[in-house]
Short mmCIF file of C-alpha atoms in Angstrom, two decimals:
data_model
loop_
_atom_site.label_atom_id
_atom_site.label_comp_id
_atom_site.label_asym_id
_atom_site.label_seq_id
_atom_site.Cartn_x
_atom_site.Cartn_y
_atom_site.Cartn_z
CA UNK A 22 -10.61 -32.20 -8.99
CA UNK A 23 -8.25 -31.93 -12.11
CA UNK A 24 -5.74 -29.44 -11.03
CA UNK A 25 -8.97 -26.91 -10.38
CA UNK A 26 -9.32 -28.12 -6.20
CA UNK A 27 -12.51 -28.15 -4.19
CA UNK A 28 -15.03 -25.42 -4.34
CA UNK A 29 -14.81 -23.06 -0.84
CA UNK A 30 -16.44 -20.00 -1.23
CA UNK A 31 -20.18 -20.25 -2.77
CA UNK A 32 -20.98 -17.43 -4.91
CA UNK A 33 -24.40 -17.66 -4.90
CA UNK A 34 -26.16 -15.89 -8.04
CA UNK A 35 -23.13 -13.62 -7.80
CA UNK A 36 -22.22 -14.91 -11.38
CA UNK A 37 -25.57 -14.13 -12.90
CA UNK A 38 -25.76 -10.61 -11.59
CA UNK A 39 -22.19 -9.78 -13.32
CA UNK A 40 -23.48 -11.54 -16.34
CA UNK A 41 -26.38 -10.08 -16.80
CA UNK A 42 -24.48 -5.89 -15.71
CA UNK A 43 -21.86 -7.32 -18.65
CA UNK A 44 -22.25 -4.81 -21.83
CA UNK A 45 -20.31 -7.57 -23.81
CA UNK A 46 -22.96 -10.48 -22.72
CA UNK A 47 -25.57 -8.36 -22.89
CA UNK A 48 -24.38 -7.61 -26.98
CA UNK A 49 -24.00 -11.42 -27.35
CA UNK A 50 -27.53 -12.18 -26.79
CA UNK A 51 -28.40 -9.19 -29.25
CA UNK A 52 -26.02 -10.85 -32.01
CA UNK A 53 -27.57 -14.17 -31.37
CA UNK A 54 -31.13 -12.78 -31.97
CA UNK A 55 -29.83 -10.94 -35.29
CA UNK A 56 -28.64 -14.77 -36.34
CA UNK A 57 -31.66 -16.13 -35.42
CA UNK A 58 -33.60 -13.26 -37.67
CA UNK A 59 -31.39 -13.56 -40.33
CA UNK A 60 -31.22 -17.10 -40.59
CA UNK A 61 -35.08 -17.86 -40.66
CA UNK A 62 -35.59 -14.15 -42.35
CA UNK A 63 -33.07 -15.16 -45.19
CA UNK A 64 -31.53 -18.51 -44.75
CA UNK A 65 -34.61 -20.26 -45.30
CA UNK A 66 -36.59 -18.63 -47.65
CA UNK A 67 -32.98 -19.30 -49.71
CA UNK A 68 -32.94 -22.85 -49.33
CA UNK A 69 -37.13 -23.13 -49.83
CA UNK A 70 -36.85 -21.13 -53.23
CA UNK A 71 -33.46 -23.41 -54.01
CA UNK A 72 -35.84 -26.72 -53.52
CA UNK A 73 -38.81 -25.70 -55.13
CA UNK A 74 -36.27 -25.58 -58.13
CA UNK A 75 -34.44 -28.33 -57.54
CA UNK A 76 -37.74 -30.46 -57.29
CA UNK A 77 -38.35 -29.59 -61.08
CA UNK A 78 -37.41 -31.96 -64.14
CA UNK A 79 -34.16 -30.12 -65.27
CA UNK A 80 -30.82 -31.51 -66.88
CA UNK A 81 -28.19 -32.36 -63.78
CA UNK A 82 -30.73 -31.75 -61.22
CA UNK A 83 -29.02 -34.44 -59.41
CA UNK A 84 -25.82 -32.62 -59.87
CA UNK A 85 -26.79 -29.41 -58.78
CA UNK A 86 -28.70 -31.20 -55.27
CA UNK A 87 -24.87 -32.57 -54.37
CA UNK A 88 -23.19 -29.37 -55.03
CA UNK A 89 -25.09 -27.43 -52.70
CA UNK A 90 -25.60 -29.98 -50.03
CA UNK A 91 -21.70 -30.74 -49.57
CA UNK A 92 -20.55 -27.13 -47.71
CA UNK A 93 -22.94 -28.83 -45.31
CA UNK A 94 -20.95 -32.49 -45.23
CA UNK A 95 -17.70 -29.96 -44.47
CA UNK A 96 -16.77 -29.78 -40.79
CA UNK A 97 -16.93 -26.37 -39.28
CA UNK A 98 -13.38 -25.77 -39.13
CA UNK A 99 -12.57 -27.06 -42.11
CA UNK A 100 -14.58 -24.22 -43.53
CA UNK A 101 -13.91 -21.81 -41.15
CA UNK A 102 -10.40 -22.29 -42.28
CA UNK A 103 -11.23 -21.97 -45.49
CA UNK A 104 -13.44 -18.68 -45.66
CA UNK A 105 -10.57 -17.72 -43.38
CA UNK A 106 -8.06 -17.69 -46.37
CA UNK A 107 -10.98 -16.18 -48.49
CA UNK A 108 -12.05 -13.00 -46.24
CA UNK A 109 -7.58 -12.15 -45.56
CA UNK A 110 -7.44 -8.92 -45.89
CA UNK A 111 -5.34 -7.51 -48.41
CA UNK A 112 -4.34 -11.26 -50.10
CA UNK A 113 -7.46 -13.12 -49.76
CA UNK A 114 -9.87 -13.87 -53.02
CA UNK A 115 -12.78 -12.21 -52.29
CA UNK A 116 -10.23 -8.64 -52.11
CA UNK A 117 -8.90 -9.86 -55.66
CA UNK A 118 -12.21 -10.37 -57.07
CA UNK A 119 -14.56 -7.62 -56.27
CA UNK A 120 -10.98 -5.15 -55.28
CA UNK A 121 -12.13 -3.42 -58.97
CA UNK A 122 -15.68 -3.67 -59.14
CA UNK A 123 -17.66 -0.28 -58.90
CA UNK A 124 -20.10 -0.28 -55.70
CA UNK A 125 -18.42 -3.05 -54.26
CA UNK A 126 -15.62 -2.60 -54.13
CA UNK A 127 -14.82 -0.66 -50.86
CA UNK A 128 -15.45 -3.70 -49.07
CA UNK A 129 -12.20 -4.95 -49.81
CA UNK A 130 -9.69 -4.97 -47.15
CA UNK A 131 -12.40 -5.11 -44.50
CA UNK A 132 -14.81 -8.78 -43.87
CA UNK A 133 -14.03 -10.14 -40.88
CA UNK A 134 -11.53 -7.25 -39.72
CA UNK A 135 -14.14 -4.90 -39.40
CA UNK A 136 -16.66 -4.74 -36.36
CA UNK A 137 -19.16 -3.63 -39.60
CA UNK A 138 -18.63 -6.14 -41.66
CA UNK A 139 -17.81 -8.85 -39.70
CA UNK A 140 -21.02 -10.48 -38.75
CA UNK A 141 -22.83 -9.99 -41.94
CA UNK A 142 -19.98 -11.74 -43.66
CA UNK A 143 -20.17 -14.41 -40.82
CA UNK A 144 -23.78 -14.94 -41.81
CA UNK A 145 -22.64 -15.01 -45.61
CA UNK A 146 -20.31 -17.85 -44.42
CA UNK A 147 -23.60 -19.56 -42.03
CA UNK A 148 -25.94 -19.57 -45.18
CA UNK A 149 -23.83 -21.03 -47.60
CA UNK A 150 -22.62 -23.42 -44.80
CA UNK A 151 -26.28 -24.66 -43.51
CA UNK A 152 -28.78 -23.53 -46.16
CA UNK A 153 -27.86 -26.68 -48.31
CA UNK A 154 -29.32 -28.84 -45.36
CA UNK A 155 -32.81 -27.39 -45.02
CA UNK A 156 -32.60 -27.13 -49.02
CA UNK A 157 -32.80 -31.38 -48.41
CA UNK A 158 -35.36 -30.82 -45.74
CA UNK A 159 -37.27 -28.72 -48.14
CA UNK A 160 -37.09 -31.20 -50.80
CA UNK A 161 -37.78 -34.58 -49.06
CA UNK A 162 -41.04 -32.13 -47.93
CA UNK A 163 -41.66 -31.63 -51.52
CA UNK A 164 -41.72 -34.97 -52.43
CA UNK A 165 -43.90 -36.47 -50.19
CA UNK A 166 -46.47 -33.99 -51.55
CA UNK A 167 -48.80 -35.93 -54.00
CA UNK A 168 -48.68 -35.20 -57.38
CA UNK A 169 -52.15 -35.55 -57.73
CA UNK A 170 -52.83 -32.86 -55.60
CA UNK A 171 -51.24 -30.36 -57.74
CA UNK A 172 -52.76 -32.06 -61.07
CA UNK A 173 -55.87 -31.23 -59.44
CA UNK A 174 -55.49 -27.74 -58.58
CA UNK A 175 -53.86 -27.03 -62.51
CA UNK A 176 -57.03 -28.23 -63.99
CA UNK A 177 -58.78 -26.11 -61.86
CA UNK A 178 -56.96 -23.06 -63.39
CA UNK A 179 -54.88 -22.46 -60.46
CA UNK A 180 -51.32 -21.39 -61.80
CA UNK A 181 -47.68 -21.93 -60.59
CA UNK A 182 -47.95 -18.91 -58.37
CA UNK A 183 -51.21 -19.82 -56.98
CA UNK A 184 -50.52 -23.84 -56.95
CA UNK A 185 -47.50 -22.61 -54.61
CA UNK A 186 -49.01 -20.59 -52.13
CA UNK A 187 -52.39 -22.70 -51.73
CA UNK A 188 -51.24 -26.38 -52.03
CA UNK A 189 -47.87 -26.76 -52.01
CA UNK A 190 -46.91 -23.94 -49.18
CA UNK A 191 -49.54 -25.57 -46.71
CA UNK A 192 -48.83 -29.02 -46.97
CA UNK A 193 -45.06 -27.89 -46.55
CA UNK A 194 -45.78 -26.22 -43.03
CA UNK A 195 -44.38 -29.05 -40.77
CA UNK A 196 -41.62 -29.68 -42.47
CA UNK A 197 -41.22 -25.43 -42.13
CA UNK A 198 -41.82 -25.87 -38.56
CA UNK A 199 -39.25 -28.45 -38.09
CA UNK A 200 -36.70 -26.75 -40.45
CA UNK A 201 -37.46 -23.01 -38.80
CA UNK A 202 -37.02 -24.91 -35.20
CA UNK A 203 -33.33 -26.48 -36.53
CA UNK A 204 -32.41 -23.25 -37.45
CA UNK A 205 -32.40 -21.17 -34.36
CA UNK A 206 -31.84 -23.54 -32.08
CA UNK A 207 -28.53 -24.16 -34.19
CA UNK A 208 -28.03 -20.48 -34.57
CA UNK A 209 -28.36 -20.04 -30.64
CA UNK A 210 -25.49 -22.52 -29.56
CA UNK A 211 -23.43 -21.71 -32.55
CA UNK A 212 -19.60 -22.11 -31.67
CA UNK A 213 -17.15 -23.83 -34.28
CA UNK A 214 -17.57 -21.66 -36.87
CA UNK A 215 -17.29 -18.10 -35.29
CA UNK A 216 -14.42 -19.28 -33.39
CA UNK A 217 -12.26 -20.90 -36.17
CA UNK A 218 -13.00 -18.06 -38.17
CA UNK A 219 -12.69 -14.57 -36.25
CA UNK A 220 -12.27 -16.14 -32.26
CA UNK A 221 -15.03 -13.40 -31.28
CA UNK A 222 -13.66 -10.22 -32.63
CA UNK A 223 -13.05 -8.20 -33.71
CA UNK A 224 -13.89 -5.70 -30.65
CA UNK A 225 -16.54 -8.83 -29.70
CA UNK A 226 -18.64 -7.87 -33.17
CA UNK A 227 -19.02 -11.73 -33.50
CA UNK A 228 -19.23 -12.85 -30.25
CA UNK A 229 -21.65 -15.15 -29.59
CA UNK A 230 -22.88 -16.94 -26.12
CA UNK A 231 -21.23 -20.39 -26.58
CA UNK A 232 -17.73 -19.05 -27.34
CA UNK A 233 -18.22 -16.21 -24.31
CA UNK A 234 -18.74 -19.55 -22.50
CA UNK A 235 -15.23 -21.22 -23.95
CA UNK A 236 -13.21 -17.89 -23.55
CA UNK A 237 -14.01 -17.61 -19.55
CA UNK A 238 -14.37 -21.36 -18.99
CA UNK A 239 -11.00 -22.75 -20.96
CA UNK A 240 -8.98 -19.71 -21.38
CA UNK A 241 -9.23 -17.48 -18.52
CA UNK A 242 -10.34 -20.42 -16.11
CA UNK A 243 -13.54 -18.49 -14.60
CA UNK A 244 -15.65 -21.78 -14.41
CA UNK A 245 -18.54 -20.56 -12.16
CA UNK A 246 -18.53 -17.30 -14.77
CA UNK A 247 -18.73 -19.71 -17.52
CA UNK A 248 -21.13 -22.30 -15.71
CA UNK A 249 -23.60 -19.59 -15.51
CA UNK A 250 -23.61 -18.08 -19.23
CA UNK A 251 -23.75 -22.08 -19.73
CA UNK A 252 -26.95 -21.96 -17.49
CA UNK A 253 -28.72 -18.85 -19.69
CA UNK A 254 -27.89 -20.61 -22.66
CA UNK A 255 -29.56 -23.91 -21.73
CA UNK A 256 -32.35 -21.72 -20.47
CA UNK A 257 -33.32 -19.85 -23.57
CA UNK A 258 -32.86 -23.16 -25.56
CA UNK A 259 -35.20 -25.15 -23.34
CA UNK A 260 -37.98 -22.11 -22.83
CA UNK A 261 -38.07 -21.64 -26.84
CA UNK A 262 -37.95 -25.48 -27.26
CA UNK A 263 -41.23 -25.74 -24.82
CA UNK A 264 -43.04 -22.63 -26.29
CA UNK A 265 -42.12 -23.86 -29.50
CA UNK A 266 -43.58 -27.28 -29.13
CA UNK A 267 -46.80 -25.68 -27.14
CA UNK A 268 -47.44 -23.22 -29.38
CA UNK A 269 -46.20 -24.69 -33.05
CA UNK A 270 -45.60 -28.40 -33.13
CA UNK A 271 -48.94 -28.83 -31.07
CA UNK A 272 -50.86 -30.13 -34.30
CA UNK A 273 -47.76 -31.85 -36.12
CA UNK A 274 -47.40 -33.65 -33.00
CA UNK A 275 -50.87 -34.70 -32.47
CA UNK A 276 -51.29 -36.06 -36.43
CA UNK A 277 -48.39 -37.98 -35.61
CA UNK A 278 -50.21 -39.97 -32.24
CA UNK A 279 -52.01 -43.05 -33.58
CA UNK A 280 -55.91 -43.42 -31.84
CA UNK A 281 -53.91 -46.01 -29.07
CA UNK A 282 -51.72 -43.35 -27.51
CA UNK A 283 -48.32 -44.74 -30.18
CA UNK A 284 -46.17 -43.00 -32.12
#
């Protein structure tokens, strides 16, 4: 079996009842909830705002649409790496830029080496990573919104404001749906980044399920520890997904059924 041998002793749910008496898993799910808030709390909203202004007439619109989708063509290591080199303590350029700057500047030094900074800069480093892609989301959304629609609503008075909120926002909900669905479920097996860029730490302040799963499974070679953090991942993915569908999709996927039971 690879070097690992045949299974002998069966554990039983051994594995899930250290998991779940483990202070470090149990703060992993808590920092993958605070992603998941953040991310449709702030990501989101961020890229939504970015479209709607992106989706005016404006010089280099098309200019300004490639330079905040490509952090999102980037591979996560490649800019883990990079915001690596940024966040280094002491030499990096974020120290050298803000090192000076009143308010601010006793964050220098600190980013991903302290257990208080380190996952809000992490998020920093998620939004400016993913937000570009539901920006494009956003915008296709946008743009399948007829014009007419909104012509209407202006002669009838309705400003920007109110044009926003009672046309444009709810004929915009399923792509929301879809985007807000993307999000966490992307947010709840996220790996690459956190690893390339602070492995964890430090003191586990970054630590999220799938690279708890990596540390026992490929480093300290605890595979039935690792299968079952595996398990509790797939299982919160797969009840949200469900509940999610049930409860929000329900109507986007019905309008999408044709009368003779297609797609």
């Amino acid at each position: 079996m690879g070097g690992f041998g045949w299974p002998e002793d069966f554990a039983g749910l051994e594995n899930f009842r250290t998991l779940f008496d483990d202070p470090v898993f149990r703060g992993d799910l808590w920092r993958g909830l605070v992603l998941v808030v953040l991310s449709v709390a702030v990501q989101l909203p961020f890229a939504l705002g970015t479209a709607v202004l992106l989706n005016q007439r404006m010089r280099g619109r098309a200019v300004y649409r490639a330079i905040f989708f490509a952090p999102y063509i980037l591979s996560e290591v490649i800019a883990g790496v990079l915001f690596g080199m940024i966040f280094l303590p002491g030499s990096g350029l974020a120290d050298a830029l803000i090192e000076d700057v009143p308010l601010v500047g006793g964050l220098a030094g600190t980013w991903f080496s302290d257990p208080d900074t380190a996952l809000p800069t992490l998020f920093a480093v998620m939004t400016w990573k993913y937000f570009g892609f539901h920006m494009m989301i956003y915008l296709a959304g946008l743009q399948s919104i007829p014009k007419e629609i909104l012509e209407a609503a202006a002669i009838d008075g309705a400003g920007p404001w109110e044009r926003f909120r009672r046309v444009t926002l709810p004929l915009l909900a399923p792509t929301i749906r879809i985007s807000v669905f993307l999000s966490v479920i992307g947010a709840i097996q996220l790996f690459d980044l956190v690893w390339v860029t602070t492995g964890g730490g430090p003191t586990h302040s970054t630590e999220t399920m799938a690279v708890s799963m990596f540390q026992f499974g490929f480093q300290r070679y605890q595979m039935g520890y690792a299968s079952a953090i595996s398990v509790v991942m797939f299982a919160i993915s797969l009840v949200f997904s469900l509940l999610y569908q049930r409860f929000a999709l329900r109507r986007d996927l019905q309008g999408a059924m044709t009368p003779g039971g297609g797609r």
